[in-house]
PDB file of C-alpha atoms in Angstrom:
ATOM      1  CA  UNK O  39       0.000   0.000   0.000  1.00 59.00           C
ATOM      2  CA  UNK O  40       1.186   3.471  -0.737  1.00 70.00           C
ATOM      3  CA  UNK O  41       1.465   6.147   1.916  1.00 73.00           C
ATOM      4  CA  UNK O  42      -1.720   7.911   0.727  1.00 72.00           C
ATOM      5  CA  UNK O  43      -3.759   4.722   1.016  1.00 71.00           C
ATOM      6  CA  UNK O  44      -2.411   4.120   4.527  1.00 73.00           C
ATOM      7  CA  UNK O  45      -3.385   7.669   5.575  1.00 73.00           C
ATOM      8  CA  UNK O  46      -6.913   7.218   4.176  1.00 72.00           C
ATOM      9  CA  UNK O  47      -7.295   3.890   5.984  1.00 72.00           C
ATOM     10  CA  UNK O  48      -6.109   5.452   9.259  1.00 73.00           C
ATOM     11  CA  UNK O  49      -8.591   8.340   8.856  1.00 72.00           C
ATOM     12  CA  UNK O  50     -11.431   5.888   8.203  1.00 67.00           C
ATOM     13  CA  UNK O  51     -10.564   3.914  11.356  1.00 63.00           C
ATOM     14  CA  UNK O  52     -10.426   7.136  13.396  1.00 65.00           C
ATOM     15  CA  UNK O  53     -13.837   8.204  12.053  1.00 59.00           C
ATOM     16  CA  UNK O  54     -15.437   4.885  13.017  1.00 57.00           C
ATOM     17  CA  UNK O  55     -13.972   5.134  16.510  1.00 58.00           C
ATOM     18  CA  UNK O  56     -15.474   8.619  16.921  1.00 53.00           C
ATOM     19  CA  UNK O  57     -18.884   7.282  15.912  1.00 47.00           C
ATOM     20  CA  UNK O  58     -18.538   4.417  18.408  1.00 47.00           C
ATOM     21  CA  UNK O  59     -17.777   6.883  21.228  1.00 49.00           C
ATOM     22  CA  UNK O  60     -21.141   8.655  20.927  1.00 47.00           C
ATOM     23  CA  UNK O  61     -22.950   8.494  24.255  1.00 47.00           C
ATOM     24  CA  UNK O  62     -26.424   6.898  24.353  1.00 48.00           C
ATOM     25  CA  UNK O  63     -29.388   9.196  24.916  1.00 48.00           C
ATOM     26  CA  UNK O  64     -31.063   8.983  28.322  1.00 47.00           C
ATOM     27  CA  UNK O  65     -34.296   7.021  28.082  1.00 47.00           C
ATOM     28  CA  UNK O  66     -35.811   8.762  31.084  1.00 49.00           C
ATOM     29  CA  UNK O  67     -38.345  11.499  30.408  1.00 50.00           C
ATOM     30  CA  UNK O  68     -38.129  14.648  32.525  1.00 51.00           C
ATOM     31  CA  UNK O  69     -40.658  15.116  35.310  1.00 51.00           C
ATOM     32  CA  UNK O  70     -43.600  17.435  34.743  1.00 50.00           C
ATOM     33  CA  UNK O  71     -42.022  20.336  36.622  1.00 50.00           C
ATOM     34  CA  UNK O  72     -38.630  19.986  34.938  1.00 50.00           C
ATOM     35  CA  UNK O  73     -37.723  21.174  31.486  1.00 50.00           C
ATOM     36  CA  UNK O  74     -35.937  19.049  28.935  1.00 49.00           C
ATOM     37  CA  UNK O  75     -32.180  19.280  29.376  1.00 50.00           C
ATOM     38  CA  UNK O  76     -31.355  18.391  25.787  1.00 56.00           C
ATOM     39  CA  UNK O  77     -32.970  21.532  24.399  1.00 63.00           C
ATOM     40  CA  UNK O  78     -34.775  19.654  21.637  1.00 66.00           C
ATOM     41  CA  UNK O  79     -38.271  20.956  20.832  1.00 63.00           C
ATOM     42  CA  UNK O  80     -41.265  18.693  21.341  1.00 63.00           C
ATOM     43  CA  UNK O  81     -43.584  17.526  18.563  1.00 56.00           C
ATOM     44  CA  UNK O  82     -46.190  20.064  19.660  1.00 59.00           C
ATOM     45  CA  UNK O  83     -43.638  22.887  19.403  1.00 63.00           C
ATOM     46  CA  UNK O  84     -42.634  21.752  15.926  1.00 56.00           C
ATOM     47  CA  UNK O  85     -46.262  21.639  14.803  1.00 55.00           C
ATOM     48  CA  UNK O  86     -47.028  25.169  15.985  1.00 59.00           C
ATOM     49  CA  UNK O  87     -43.762  26.372  14.486  1.00 61.00           C
ATOM     50  CA  UNK O  88     -44.482  24.565  11.216  1.00 59.00           C
ATOM     51  CA  UNK O  89     -47.934  26.095  10.785  1.00 55.00           C
ATOM     52  CA  UNK O  90     -46.827  29.502  12.034  1.00 57.00           C
ATOM     53  CA  UNK O  91     -49.466  29.868  14.731  1.00 53.00           C
ATOM     54  CA  UNK O  92     -48.593  30.668  18.316  1.00 56.00           C
ATOM     55  CA  UNK O  93     -51.312  30.665  20.964  1.00 57.00           C
ATOM     56  CA  UNK O  94     -54.843  29.587  20.102  1.00 56.00           C
ATOM     57  CA  UNK O  95     -57.686  31.539  21.646  1.00 60.00           C
ATOM     58  CA  UNK O  96     -60.949  29.975  22.682  1.00 57.00           C
ATOM     59  CA  UNK O  97     -64.261  31.547  23.619  1.00 56.00           C
ATOM     60  CA  UNK O  98     -64.871  32.641  27.215  1.00 54.00           C
ATOM     61  CA  UNK O  99     -67.883  30.412  27.786  1.00 57.00           C
ATOM     62  CA  UNK O 100     -66.387  27.344  26.144  1.00 62.00           C
ATOM     63  CA  UNK O 101     -66.194  24.153  28.150  1.00 71.00           C
ATOM     64  CA  UNK O 102     -63.675  21.371  28.131  1.00 83.00           C
ATOM     65  CA  UNK O 103     -64.949  18.637  25.847  1.00 85.00           C
ATOM     66  CA  UNK O 104     -63.466  15.158  26.217  1.00 90.00           C
ATOM     67  CA  UNK O 105     -64.919  13.338  23.198  1.00 92.00           C
ATOM     68  CA  UNK O 106     -66.398  14.477  19.916  1.00 94.00           C
ATOM     69  CA  UNK O 107     -67.048  13.795  16.256  1.00 95.00           C
ATOM     70  CA  UNK O 108     -64.951  14.827  13.252  1.00 96.00           C
ATOM     71  CA  UNK O 109     -66.851  15.330  10.003  1.00 96.00           C
ATOM     72  CA  UNK O 110     -64.588  15.182   6.929  1.00 96.00           C
ATOM     73  CA  UNK O 111     -66.118  16.243   3.615  1.00 96.00           C
ATOM     74  CA  UNK O 112     -63.701  15.338   0.824  1.00 95.00           C
ATOM     75  CA  UNK O 113     -65.083  16.321  -2.571  1.00 93.00           C
ATOM     76  CA  UNK O 114     -63.307  16.421  -5.907  1.00 93.00           C
ATOM     77  CA  UNK O 115     -62.777  20.188  -5.522  1.00 94.00           C
ATOM     78  CA  UNK O 116     -62.293  20.857  -1.806  1.00 94.00           C
ATOM     79  CA  UNK O 117     -61.830  19.365   1.669  1.00 94.00           C
ATOM     80  CA  UNK O 118     -63.708  20.575   4.750  1.00 95.00           C
ATOM     81  CA  UNK O 119     -63.172  19.375   8.321  1.00 96.00           C
ATOM     82  CA  UNK O 120     -65.556  20.114  11.205  1.00 96.00           C
ATOM     83  CA  UNK O 121     -65.071  19.143  14.855  1.00 95.00           C
ATOM     84  CA  UNK O 122     -68.290  18.838  16.871  1.00 94.00           C
ATOM     85  CA  UNK O 123     -69.219  17.583  20.302  1.00 92.00           C
ATOM     86  CA  UNK O 124     -71.446  14.534  20.654  1.00 91.00           C
ATOM     87  CA  UNK O 125     -74.589  16.715  20.448  1.00 92.00           C
ATOM     88  CA  UNK O 126     -73.511  18.249  17.134  1.00 90.00           C
ATOM     89  CA  UNK O 127     -72.406  21.678  18.384  1.00 92.00           C
ATOM     90  CA  UNK O 128     -69.455  22.940  16.331  1.00 93.00           C
ATOM     91  CA  UNK O 129     -66.135  23.258  18.172  1.00 92.00           C
ATOM     92  CA  UNK O 130     -63.931  24.203  15.216  1.00 93.00           C
ATOM     93  CA  UNK O 131     -63.851  23.949  11.448  1.00 95.00           C
ATOM     94  CA  UNK O 132     -61.505  24.556   8.551  1.00 95.00           C
ATOM     95  CA  UNK O 133     -61.427  24.214   4.791  1.00 94.00           C
ATOM     96  CA  UNK O 134     -58.814  24.303   2.064  1.00 94.00           C
ATOM     97  CA  UNK O 135     -59.992  27.735   0.911  1.00 92.00           C
ATOM     98  CA  UNK O 136     -59.649  29.096   4.452  1.00 92.00           C
ATOM     99  CA  UNK O 137     -56.033  27.882   4.483  1.00 93.00           C
ATOM    100  CA  UNK O 138     -55.273  29.867   1.269  1.00 92.00           C
ATOM    101  CA  UNK O 139     -55.238  26.945  -1.144  1.00 92.00           C
ATOM    102  CA  UNK O 140     -56.663  28.034  -4.477  1.00 93.00           C
ATOM    103  CA  UNK O 141     -57.893  26.211  -7.558  1.00 93.00           C
ATOM    104  CA  UNK O 142     -56.788  22.637  -8.071  1.00 91.00           C
ATOM    105  CA  UNK O 143     -54.536  22.774  -4.962  1.00 93.00           C
ATOM    106  CA  UNK O 144     -57.636  22.680  -2.741  1.00 92.00           C
ATOM    107  CA  UNK O 145     -58.355  19.082  -3.705  1.00 90.00           C
ATOM    108  CA  UNK O 146     -54.906  17.676  -2.842  1.00 93.00           C
ATOM    109  CA  UNK O 147     -54.080  15.326   0.019  1.00 94.00           C
ATOM    110  CA  UNK O 148     -51.610  17.850   1.458  1.00 95.00           C
ATOM    111  CA  UNK O 149     -54.366  20.477   1.668  1.00 94.00           C
ATOM    112  CA  UNK O 150     -56.506  17.994   3.610  1.00 94.00           C
ATOM    113  CA  UNK O 151     -53.636  17.389   6.035  1.00 94.00           C
ATOM    114  CA  UNK O 152     -53.115  21.122   6.669  1.00 94.00           C
ATOM    115  CA  UNK O 153     -56.865  21.695   7.057  1.00 94.00           C
ATOM    116  CA  UNK O 154     -57.167  18.888   9.617  1.00 94.00           C
ATOM    117  CA  UNK O 155     -54.193  20.166  11.612  1.00 94.00           C
ATOM    118  CA  UNK O 156     -55.652  23.683  11.669  1.00 94.00           C
ATOM    119  CA  UNK O 157     -59.068  22.616  12.940  1.00 93.00           C
ATOM    120  CA  UNK O 158     -57.562  19.981  15.236  1.00 93.00           C
ATOM    121  CA  UNK O 159     -55.349  22.424  17.119  1.00 92.00           C
ATOM    122  CA  UNK O 160     -58.356  24.534  18.077  1.00 91.00           C
ATOM    123  CA  UNK O 161     -60.239  21.399  19.136  1.00 91.00           C
ATOM    124  CA  UNK O 162     -57.267  20.281  21.245  1.00 91.00           C
ATOM    125  CA  UNK O 163     -57.279  23.648  23.015  1.00 90.00           C
ATOM    126  CA  UNK O 164     -60.891  22.902  24.032  1.00 91.00           C
ATOM    127  CA  UNK O 165     -59.715  19.689  25.694  1.00 90.00           C
ATOM    128  CA  UNK O 166     -60.744  17.198  23.012  1.00 91.00           C
ATOM    129  CA  UNK O 167     -59.022  13.823  23.498  1.00 91.00           C
ATOM    130  CA  UNK O 168     -60.907  11.169  21.509  1.00 92.00           C
ATOM    131  CA  UNK O 169     -62.947  11.422  18.340  1.00 94.00           C
ATOM    132  CA  UNK O 170     -65.178   9.392  16.079  1.00 96.00           C
ATOM    133  CA  UNK O 171     -64.558  10.122  12.395  1.00 96.00           C
ATOM    134  CA  UNK O 172     -67.316  10.427   9.790  1.00 96.00           C
ATOM    135  CA  UNK O 173     -66.019  10.666   6.220  1.00 96.00           C
ATOM    136  CA  UNK O 174     -68.171  11.821   3.316  1.00 96.00           C
ATOM    137  CA  UNK O 175     -67.239  12.057  -0.344  1.00 94.00           C
ATOM    138  CA  UNK O 176     -64.803  10.524  -2.840  1.00 93.00           C
ATOM    139  CA  UNK O 177     -61.981  13.090  -2.623  1.00 90.00           C
ATOM    140  CA  UNK O 178     -58.236  12.620  -2.298  1.00 91.00           C
ATOM    141  CA  UNK O 179     -58.097  13.999   1.251  1.00 88.00           C
ATOM    142  CA  UNK O 180     -59.936  11.183   3.015  1.00 91.00           C
ATOM    143  CA  UNK O 181     -56.950   9.123   4.181  1.00 92.00           C
ATOM    144  CA  UNK O 182     -54.520  11.973   4.781  1.00 94.00           C
ATOM    145  CA  UNK O 183     -57.049  13.780   6.984  1.00 93.00           C
ATOM    146  CA  UNK O 184     -57.422  10.711   9.216  1.00 93.00           C
ATOM    147  CA  UNK O 185     -53.638  10.296   9.426  1.00 94.00           C
ATOM    148  CA  UNK O 186     -53.312  13.965  10.390  1.00 94.00           C
ATOM    149  CA  UNK O 187     -55.804  13.403  13.228  1.00 93.00           C
ATOM    150  CA  UNK O 188     -53.693  10.568  14.578  1.00 92.00           C
ATOM    151  CA  UNK O 189     -50.501  12.612  14.290  1.00 93.00           C
ATOM    152  CA  UNK O 190     -52.101  15.349  16.419  1.00 92.00           C
ATOM    153  CA  UNK O 191     -52.429  12.839  19.240  1.00 91.00           C
ATOM    154  CA  UNK O 192     -56.201  12.378  19.118  1.00 92.00           C
ATOM    155  CA  UNK O 193     -57.524   8.894  19.849  1.00 93.00           C
ATOM    156  CA  UNK O 194     -59.658   7.741  16.902  1.00 94.00           C
ATOM    157  CA  UNK O 195     -62.368   5.461  18.316  1.00 95.00           C
ATOM    158  CA  UNK O 196     -64.146   4.707  15.045  1.00 95.00           C
ATOM    159  CA  UNK O 197     -64.270   5.572  11.358  1.00 95.00           C
ATOM    160  CA  UNK O 198     -67.576   5.647   9.475  1.00 96.00           C
ATOM    161  CA  UNK O 199     -68.190   6.289   5.779  1.00 96.00           C
ATOM    162  CA  UNK O 200     -71.375   8.346   5.427  1.00 96.00           C
ATOM    163  CA  UNK O 201     -71.121   9.032   1.684  1.00 94.00           C
ATOM    164  CA  UNK O 202     -74.674   9.273   0.295  1.00 93.00           C
ATOM    165  CA  UNK O 203     -75.346   6.547  -2.268  1.00 93.00           C
ATOM    166  CA  UNK O 204     -78.487   6.826  -4.449  1.00 90.00           C
ATOM    167  CA  UNK O 205     -80.750   3.819  -4.909  1.00 94.00           C
ATOM    168  CA  UNK O 206     -81.091   4.827  -8.588  1.00 92.00           C
ATOM    169  CA  UNK O 207     -82.608   8.201  -7.724  1.00 94.00           C
ATOM    170  CA  UNK O 208     -82.039  11.247  -9.937  1.00 92.00           C
ATOM    171  CA  UNK O 209     -80.894  11.013 -13.526  1.00 92.00           C
ATOM    172  CA  UNK O 210     -77.155  11.827 -13.727  1.00 88.00           C
ATOM    173  CA  UNK O 211     -75.874  14.632 -15.982  1.00 92.00           C
ATOM    174  CA  UNK O 212     -74.938  13.834 -19.568  1.00 93.00           C
ATOM    175  CA  UNK O 213     -71.504  12.323 -20.211  1.00 92.00           C
ATOM    176  CA  UNK O 214     -68.634  14.644 -21.086  1.00 91.00           C
ATOM    177  CA  UNK O 215     -67.234  14.413 -24.594  1.00 93.00           C
ATOM    178  CA  UNK O 216     -63.620  15.569 -24.634  1.00 86.00           C
TER     179      UNK O 216
END
């Protein structure tokens, strides 16, 4: 081996030894009163930072709601998400147009994810912990909206498809000729 090859081999061995000397991360979580010593932000901090929203305000007379229903309307042109309590009173809502998606971007799966996170954060501030999901429509945002709910930390107790299906009711519009 030439001298250059020996130097490269020695550098590679030194690099692997440095990697092996990395200390393991403590598995213990800090107590409630203590702050994290590592300085890494939590998932909740990253979410608020990612969406650019700081503190969420809620109405003065609002109560803490433990369980509720999420209505997801995923059409071919838009996605709307509404959080309600078990009686049907609206807690929060959001849509792709409200989140500044325009045109064909409103019907994307990413728009549905952002919409669900927006409405979900307000619902979480009202104390919502577990939800039942009712999905309506054939749009692209059905699955991504449910995944976004789970990523927010909400417990999904059930998923129901409430898409209206005609029993050969109204005559459909004429076929498109392109």
